[in-house]
């Protein structure tokens, strides 16, 4: 086993079993904490304050800059209730009991929550593991409840796993890759714990998760903002971890777009669903992670280099997404009248999209009021499907302009039956059917129409909807969705997902007591009770971002 620079962090083989001596979390938790008042948190430094030339300003304090996008949003107000008051509500109490049953321990310390605690299912598969993306809503719930140690343990444990040598079929992954999941193995005879990490070598389809590193950075900021403890984010281990993640996604190559190129199955939609290329989900998380890292990186020699690269990428990425991924009634009409085979910098149809490729369903779906970021844009291809996570994080990260954020909320109201139905919330709309389904999904029986990732309804998305609603001053939309969820979620045993056009049926292969369904409900409930919690996952608009330019504007060097 190769020694790393810090004795608490050691490299491990990727098939990757870590014994108890590899990392004593209790030692790291003993490091002194700098506690500041809860009202003071991460400084969302404006990009305009950072000079590309390297004239960096020292930031002496971490001030809260958050304010509602619309008057009366109230997501930066003092707590509206006493701590733990919601736990007296029967459904909330049941949810907390279920969430605590899912806790996973390493050497007596909680380090995460398993994906599902379904005693009725004979096939465990990997649902007994701690997934980086799945743990995020659990972490939010614990932070809102004042239980931050488990989140700190998780951040430290996954950070150590990042240092593993990651090999899949004799091919080595990038040093900064974060695991998709890990499993704690208890040996009652030797009384030791080991950890097995999965970087994609055991996953269905053998695809490494691109989003794990983004979720980790976003969670590190949420932890810092919630607790006021900046010592973890400023530790040499976390600074190095962020830089390693950024070195992977900010690398320069042959791609001419500022978006992040990726394969199918690299995110929450972890099966083949035609999202290869530049899916909105990855781009929104990428943008969010860049802004979070920007606020936490130190201005030392190594940090300055990455800050400069982040600034350049954010400007390019925001322009690209706001210009080419945005769709509303007016823009749809422009695409409908596109000319093809345009050449030179003055081209309007820059990706050579054929108007005949616009699907029929879109003309009926698109309201005159509202809009959204489409699923994907690449040469001669626009994926016009609605993707919930990507649009909600576009709002939370301010990738969407205030006007675009409002339009997304308008779309949800206008197309409530299609996107929300009887159980919040459609992960993708619409479903792929018939021959197209066979081609795109490879006849995946789990992704039949209106099921699982192919138009299924996922209760975990409720917390993202709630956060976006509060940020845009539309909490009534979230309350309406939460009321729908409360009718059946507990009675149905907290399923992983629901099937059908309206989400009326418990998913055909859905696990019961799915942890992120439970945690997503709790986070939504607590956010509506105390809107100030939204500040953990909502960023303020950066005025330095350039406004959207007209599509007909000429490109110049």
PDB file of N, CA and C in Angstrom, residues 89-102 490 494 513 515 517-519 521-522:
ATOM      1  N   UNK A  89     -44.879  15.510  13.969  1.00  0.00           N
ATOM      2  CA  UNK A  89     -45.823  15.139  12.920  1.00  0.00           C
ATOM      3  C   UNK A  89     -45.640  13.648  12.630  1.00  0.00           C
ATOM      4  N   UNK A  90     -46.708  12.821  12.686  1.00  0.00           N
ATOM      5  CA  UNK A  90     -46.559  11.364  12.551  1.00  0.00           C
ATOM      6  C   UNK A  90     -45.777  10.924  11.322  1.00  0.00           C
ATOM      7  N   UNK A  91     -46.096  11.456  10.134  1.00  0.00           N
ATOM      8  CA  UNK A  91     -45.394  11.025   8.929  1.00  0.00           C
ATOM      9  C   UNK A  91     -43.928  11.431   8.959  1.00  0.00           C
ATOM     10  N   UNK A  92     -43.655  12.598   9.496  1.00  0.00           N
ATOM     11  CA  UNK A  92     -42.265  13.057   9.618  1.00  0.00           C
ATOM     12  C   UNK A  92     -41.508  12.165  10.597  1.00  0.00           C
ATOM     13  N   UNK A  93     -42.147  11.818  11.699  1.00  0.00           N
ATOM     14  CA  UNK A  93     -41.522  10.943  12.684  1.00  0.00           C
ATOM     15  C   UNK A  93     -41.207   9.572  12.090  1.00  0.00           C
ATOM     16  N   UNK A  94     -42.151   9.036  11.326  1.00  0.00           N
ATOM     17  CA  UNK A  94     -41.929   7.745  10.648  1.00  0.00           C
ATOM     18  C   UNK A  94     -40.760   7.860   9.673  1.00  0.00           C
ATOM     19  N   UNK A  95     -40.680   8.977   8.971  1.00  0.00           N
ATOM     20  CA  UNK A  95     -39.606   9.168   7.997  1.00  0.00           C
ATOM     21  C   UNK A  95     -38.246   9.218   8.689  1.00  0.00           C
ATOM     22  N   UNK A  96     -38.165   9.923   9.818  1.00  0.00           N
ATOM     23  CA  UNK A  96     -36.893   9.985  10.538  1.00  0.00           C
ATOM     24  C   UNK A  96     -36.482   8.609  11.057  1.00  0.00           C
ATOM     25  N   UNK A  97     -37.448   7.841  11.550  1.00  0.00           N
ATOM     26  CA  UNK A  97     -37.130   6.485  12.013  1.00  0.00           C
ATOM     27  C   UNK A  97     -36.573   5.638  10.873  1.00  0.00           C
ATOM     28  N   UNK A  98     -37.213   5.743   9.707  1.00  0.00           N
ATOM     29  CA  UNK A  98     -36.761   4.971   8.554  1.00  0.00           C
ATOM     30  C   UNK A  98     -35.382   5.435   8.087  1.00  0.00           C
ATOM     31  N   UNK A  99     -35.148   6.751   8.104  1.00  0.00           N
ATOM     32  CA  UNK A  99     -33.853   7.268   7.681  1.00  0.00           C
ATOM     33  C   UNK A  99     -32.739   6.797   8.604  1.00  0.00           C
ATOM     34  N   UNK A 100     -33.000   6.789   9.897  1.00  0.00           N
ATOM     35  CA  UNK A 100     -31.963   6.361  10.852  1.00  0.00           C
ATOM     36  C   UNK A 100     -31.678   4.862  10.748  1.00  0.00           C
ATOM     37  N   UNK A 101     -32.694   4.087  10.331  1.00  0.00           N
ATOM     38  CA  UNK A 101     -32.453   2.647  10.147  1.00  0.00           C
ATOM     39  C   UNK A 101     -31.507   2.381   8.979  1.00  0.00           C
ATOM     40  N   UNK A 102     -31.396   3.326   8.092  1.00  0.00           N
ATOM     41  CA  UNK A 102     -30.549   3.135   6.912  1.00  0.00           C
ATOM     42  C   UNK A 102     -29.093   3.537   7.153  1.00  0.00           C
ATOM     43  N   UNK A 490     -45.967   7.338   2.456  1.00  0.00           N
ATOM     44  CA  UNK A 490     -45.848   6.496   3.641  1.00  0.00           C
ATOM     45  C   UNK A 490     -46.648   5.215   3.487  1.00  0.00           C
ATOM     46  N   UNK A 494     -42.595   4.194   0.992  1.00  0.00           N
ATOM     47  CA  UNK A 494     -41.490   5.013   0.487  1.00  0.00           C
ATOM     48  C   UNK A 494     -40.819   4.380  -0.736  1.00  0.00           C
ATOM     49  N   UNK A 513     -38.825   1.525   1.011  1.00  0.00           N
ATOM     50  CA  UNK A 513     -37.956   2.209   1.971  1.00  0.00           C
ATOM     51  C   UNK A 513     -36.674   2.694   1.287  1.00  0.00           C
ATOM     52  N   UNK A 515     -34.066   5.188   0.538  1.00  0.00           N
ATOM     53  CA  UNK A 515     -33.604   6.220   1.461  1.00  0.00           C
ATOM     54  C   UNK A 515     -33.762   7.624   0.901  1.00  0.00           C
ATOM     55  N   UNK A 517     -35.930   8.691  -1.206  1.00  0.00           N
ATOM     56  CA  UNK A 517     -37.347   9.071  -1.218  1.00  0.00           C
ATOM     57  C   UNK A 517     -37.747   9.597   0.156  1.00  0.00           C
ATOM     58  N   UNK A 518     -37.253   8.919   1.188  1.00  0.00           N
ATOM     59  CA  UNK A 518     -37.524   9.338   2.570  1.00  0.00           C
ATOM     60  C   UNK A 518     -36.875  10.691   2.854  1.00  0.00           C
ATOM     61  N   UNK A 519     -35.585  10.790   2.537  1.00  0.00           N
ATOM     62  CA  UNK A 519     -34.846  12.014   2.826  1.00  0.00           C
ATOM     63  C   UNK A 519     -35.357  13.186   1.981  1.00  0.00           C
ATOM     64  N   UNK A 521     -38.376  13.734   1.000  1.00  0.00           N
ATOM     65  CA  UNK A 521     -39.599  14.230   1.650  1.00  0.00           C
ATOM     66  C   UNK A 521     -39.257  15.095   2.862  1.00  0.00           C
ATOM     67  N   UNK A 522     -38.340  14.610   3.691  1.00  0.00           N
ATOM     68  CA  UNK A 522     -37.973  15.354   4.904  1.00  0.00           C
ATOM     69  C   UNK A 522     -37.360  16.720   4.560  1.00  0.00           C
TER      70      UNK A 522
END
